[in-house]
Amino acid sequence: MAATFRGTTPEPPDVRPRLTVLSGPSGVGKSTVVAHMRKAHPEVWLSVSATTRKPRPGEQHGVHYFFVTDDEMDKLIANGELLEWAEFAGNRYGTPRAAVLERLERGEPVLLEIDLQGARQVRETMPEAQLVFLAPPSWEELVRRLTGRGTEPPEVIERRLEAAKIELAAEPEFDVTLVNTSVEDVARELLALMDVV
Ligand SMILES: Nc1ncnc2c1ncn2[C@@H]1O[C@H](COP(=O)(O)OP(=O)(O)OP(=O)(O)O)[C@@H](O)[C@H]1O
Ligand SMILES: Nc1nc2c(ncn2[C@@H]2O[C@H](COP(=O)(O)O)[C@@H](O)[C@H]2O)c(=O)[nH]1
């Protein structure tokens, strides 16, 4: 069994899962793992979310997120344009529905990198989706990663760590848990779970 998995090694599904949701506490390394995976496999399509959060240095509109105003987010929600959405640590985030459905209709693998509340909504609306939880090796390491990233002020880090306690407690709701000790190992396991390699 690969060291990355926690719990039982998942059985190969009867039908290839086309929609995969990657969740886990802020700072655990979701974006890092996905970026590593897509460097070798750019064909893995990652949904670009809409958010009311302000861009971090280097983040580009349409690449990392669609950065929208509160009014624009209100409209996306009211018009049913989001597959799921949630408020997380003071900002709203949502998955544009049309782009995801288009790819799923073509039978292409789709990856969503979203929070626990979003994962729960996807489970309700698209129960065939596979839900993958990315866990930190320890609480101390999670705090180190989130703080060490240097992108949020201390009060936002505190909010994200409060949310992390709730997210970590929800691990049993997920189909699979991968422990992010090694980015390379997790990226490889995730590709296998998505049946890309
Ligand atoms: N396996 C790892 N070992 C050590 N550091 C790591 C590992 N994976 C990620 N990191 C580091 O942890 C920090 C947080 O990673 P990242 O931004 O990818 O987290 P995230 O889960 O996407 O966070 P958020 O949910 O806030 O967007 C980054 O500085 C990254 O370089
Ligand atoms: N429910 C959703 N959560 C999302 C979406 N896009 C990103 N996220 C999650 O938000 C937090 C914070 O992200 P950050 O970029 O501000 O650090 C993190 O857990 C993301 O996975 C979404 O469309 N829906």
Coordinates of C-alpha atoms and ligand atoms in Angstrom, one line a residue:
M1 CA 0.0 0.0 0.0
A2 CA 1.3 3.5 -0.9
A3 CA 2.4 5.4 2.3
T4 CA 0.5 8.4 1.1
F5 CA -2.9 6.8 1.7
R6 CA -4.6 6.8 5.1
G7 CA -7.1 4.1 5.9
T8 CA -7.9 1.4 3.4
T9 CA -6.5 1.5 -0.1
P10 CA -9.4 2.4 -2.4
E11 CA -10.9 -0.3 -4.6
P12 CA -10.7 0.6 -8.3
P13 CA -14.2 2.0 -9.2
D14 CA -16.4 0.1 -11.7
V15 CA -16.9 3.3 -13.7
R16 CA -14.0 5.7 -14.1
P17 CA -14.7 8.7 -12.0
R18 CA -14.6 11.8 -14.2
L19 CA -15.2 14.4 -11.5
T20 CA -12.7 14.6 -8.7
V21 CA -12.9 17.0 -5.8
L22 CA -9.7 17.9 -3.9
S23 CA -10.3 19.4 -0.4
G24 CA -8.4 19.9 2.7
P25 CA -7.5 22.7 5.2
S26 CA -6.0 25.9 3.9
G27 CA -2.2 25.6 3.6
V28 CA -2.1 21.8 3.4
G29 CA -0.7 22.0 -0.1
K30 CA -3.6 21.5 -2.5
S31 CA -2.5 24.1 -5.1
T32 CA 1.1 22.9 -4.8
V33 CA 0.1 19.3 -5.5
V34 CA -2.2 20.3 -8.4
A35 CA 0.5 22.5 -10.0
H36 CA 3.0 19.7 -9.8
M37 CA 0.6 17.2 -11.3
R38 CA -0.3 19.5 -14.1
K39 CA 3.3 20.3 -15.0
A40 CA 3.6 16.7 -16.1
H41 CA 0.0 16.3 -17.2
P42 CA -1.3 19.6 -18.5
E43 CA -4.3 17.7 -20.0
V44 CA -5.8 17.5 -16.5
W45 CA -8.4 20.2 -16.5
L46 CA -8.7 22.3 -13.3
S47 CA -11.8 24.4 -12.8
V48 CA -11.0 28.1 -12.3
S49 CA -13.1 29.4 -9.5
A50 CA -14.7 32.8 -9.0
T51 CA -13.8 34.6 -5.8
T52 CA -14.3 37.9 -4.1
R53 CA -10.9 37.6 -2.5
K54 CA -8.3 40.1 -3.6
P55 CA -5.5 38.7 -5.8
R56 CA -2.2 37.7 -4.1
P57 CA 1.0 38.9 -5.8
G58 CA 1.5 36.9 -9.0
E59 CA -2.1 35.7 -9.2
Q60 CA -3.8 36.3 -12.6
H61 CA -7.4 36.8 -13.4
G62 CA -8.7 33.8 -15.4
V63 CA -5.7 31.7 -14.5
H64 CA -5.7 31.3 -10.7
Y65 CA -9.2 32.7 -10.1
F66 CA -11.8 34.9 -11.7
F67 CA -11.6 37.8 -9.3
V68 CA -15.0 39.3 -9.0
T69 CA -16.8 42.0 -7.0
D70 CA -19.4 41.3 -4.4
D71 CA -22.1 42.4 -6.8
E72 CA -20.8 40.2 -9.6
M73 CA -20.7 37.2 -7.2
D74 CA -24.3 38.0 -6.1
K75 CA -25.3 37.8 -9.8
L76 CA -23.4 34.6 -10.5
I77 CA -25.3 33.0 -7.5
A78 CA -28.7 34.5 -8.4
N79 CA -28.4 33.3 -12.0
G80 CA -27.5 29.8 -11.0
E81 CA -24.1 30.0 -12.8
L82 CA -22.3 28.3 -9.9
L83 CA -22.2 24.5 -9.4
E84 CA -21.4 25.2 -5.7
W85 CA -20.3 28.2 -3.7
A86 CA -19.2 29.0 -0.1
E87 CA -18.1 31.7 2.2
F88 CA -14.6 30.9 3.5
A89 CA -12.7 33.1 6.0
G90 CA -14.4 36.3 4.9
N91 CA -14.6 35.8 1.1
R92 CA -16.9 34.0 -1.2
Y93 CA -15.7 31.3 -3.7
G94 CA -17.6 29.4 -6.3
T95 CA -17.2 26.9 -9.2
P96 CA -18.5 28.1 -12.6
R97 CA -21.0 25.5 -13.7
A98 CA -21.0 25.6 -17.5
A99 CA -17.3 24.9 -18.0
V100 CA -17.4 21.9 -15.7
L101 CA -20.5 20.4 -17.3
E102 CA -19.1 20.9 -20.8
R103 CA -16.0 18.8 -20.0
L104 CA -17.9 16.1 -18.2
E105 CA -20.2 15.8 -21.2
R106 CA -17.2 15.2 -23.4
G107 CA -16.0 12.5 -20.9
E108 CA -12.9 14.4 -19.8
P109 CA -11.5 14.3 -16.3
V110 CA -12.3 17.3 -14.2
L111 CA -10.7 18.5 -11.0
L112 CA -12.2 20.9 -8.5
E113 CA -10.0 22.3 -5.7
I114 CA -12.6 23.6 -3.2
D115 CA -13.3 23.8 0.5
L116 CA -15.3 21.4 2.7
Q117 CA -18.6 23.2 2.3
G118 CA -18.3 23.1 -1.5
A119 CA -17.3 19.4 -1.4
R120 CA -20.5 18.7 0.6
Q121 CA -22.6 20.4 -2.0
V122 CA -21.0 18.5 -4.9
R123 CA -21.6 15.2 -3.0
E124 CA -25.3 16.2 -2.8
T125 CA -25.7 17.3 -6.4
M126 CA -23.3 14.9 -8.2
P127 CA -23.0 11.8 -6.0
E128 CA -20.9 10.1 -8.6
A129 CA -18.0 12.5 -7.9
Q130 CA -15.0 11.2 -6.0
L131 CA -14.1 13.2 -3.0
V132 CA -10.4 13.3 -2.0
F133 CA -9.2 14.7 1.3
L134 CA -5.7 16.1 1.5
A135 CA -4.4 15.9 5.1
P136 CA -1.3 17.4 6.7
P137 CA 1.3 15.2 8.3
S138 CA 0.5 17.0 11.6
W139 CA -1.2 20.1 13.0
E140 CA 2.1 21.7 13.6
E141 CA 3.2 21.2 10.0
L142 CA -0.1 22.7 8.8
V143 CA 0.4 25.8 10.9
R144 CA 4.0 26.0 9.6
R145 CA 3.0 25.8 6.0
L146 CA 0.1 28.3 6.3
T147 CA 2.3 30.8 8.2
G148 CA 5.4 30.1 6.1
R149 CA 3.5 30.9 2.8
G150 CA 3.4 34.5 4.0
T151 CA 0.3 35.4 2.0
E152 CA -2.2 36.2 4.8
P153 CA -2.0 38.5 7.9
P154 CA -2.1 36.9 11.3
E155 CA -5.9 37.5 11.8
V156 CA -6.7 35.7 8.5
I157 CA -4.3 32.9 9.4
E158 CA -6.3 32.5 12.7
R159 CA -9.6 32.3 10.8
R160 CA -8.2 29.8 8.4
L161 CA -6.9 27.7 11.3
E162 CA -10.3 27.8 13.0
A163 CA -11.8 26.5 9.7
A164 CA -9.1 23.9 9.5
K165 CA -10.2 22.3 12.8
I166 CA -13.7 21.8 11.3
E167 CA -12.3 20.5 8.0
L168 CA -10.0 18.0 9.6
A169 CA -12.9 16.6 11.6
A170 CA -14.8 16.0 8.4
E171 CA -12.1 13.7 6.9
P172 CA -14.3 10.6 7.3
E173 CA -16.9 12.1 4.8
F174 CA -14.4 11.7 2.0
D175 CA -13.8 8.7 -0.2
V176 CA -10.0 8.8 0.1
T177 CA -7.5 10.6 2.2
L178 CA -4.0 11.4 1.0
V179 CA -1.4 12.7 3.5
N180 CA 0.7 15.4 2.0
T181 CA 4.1 14.5 3.2
S182 CA 5.6 14.4 -0.3
V183 CA 4.2 16.6 -3.1
E184 CA 5.5 14.1 -5.7
D185 CA 3.9 11.1 -4.1
V186 CA 0.5 12.8 -3.6
A187 CA 0.5 14.1 -7.2
R188 CA 1.2 10.6 -8.5
E189 CA -1.6 9.1 -6.3
L190 CA -4.0 11.7 -7.4
L191 CA -3.3 11.1 -11.1
A192 CA -3.9 7.4 -10.5
L193 CA -7.2 8.1 -8.7
M194 CA -8.3 10.2 -11.6
D195 CA -7.3 7.4 -13.9
V196 CA -5.1 9.7 -15.9
V197 CA -2.1 7.4 -15.8
Ligands
LIG1 N1 4.6 18.3 0.9 C1 4.9 19.6 1.3 N2 6.0 19.7 2.1 C2 6.4 21.0 2.5 N3 5.8 22.1 2.2 C3 4.7 22.0 1.4 C4 4.2 20.7 0.9 N4 3.1 20.9 0.1 C5 2.9 22.3 0.1 N5 3.9 22.9 0.8 C6 4.0 24.4 1.1 O1 2.8 24.7 1.9 C7 2.4 26.0 1.6 C8 0.9 26.0 1.3 O2 0.7 25.3 0.1 P1 -0.6 25.6 -0.8 O3 -0.6 27.1 -1.1 O4 -0.4 24.8 -2.0 O5 -1.8 25.2 0.1 P2 -3.3 25.1 -0.3 O6 -3.9 23.9 0.4 O7 -3.6 25.3 -1.7 O8 -3.8 26.4 0.5 P3 -5.2 27.3 0.3 O9 -6.3 26.4 0.6 O10 -5.1 28.4 1.3 O11 -5.2 27.8 -1.1 C9 3.2 26.5 0.4 O12 4.2 27.4 0.9 C10 3.8 25.2 -0.2 O13 5.0 25.5 -0.8
LIG2 N1 -16.4 26.1 -2.1 C1 -15.3 26.5 -2.8 N2 -14.1 26.7 -2.2 C2 -13.1 27.1 -3.0 C3 -13.3 27.4 -4.4 N3 -12.1 27.9 -4.9 C4 -11.2 27.8 -3.9 N4 -11.8 27.4 -2.8 C5 -11.2 27.1 -1.4 O1 -11.2 28.3 -0.7 C6 -10.2 28.2 0.3 C7 -9.3 29.4 0.3 O2 -8.6 29.6 -1.0 P1 -7.5 30.7 -1.1 O3 -7.1 30.6 -2.6 O4 -8.0 32.0 -0.7 O5 -6.3 30.3 -0.2 C8 -9.3 26.9 -0.1 O6 -9.8 25.9 0.8 C9 -9.8 26.7 -1.5 O7 -9.7 25.3 -1.9 C10 -14.6 27.3 -4.9 O8 -14.9 27.5 -6.1 N5 -15.6 26.8 -4.1

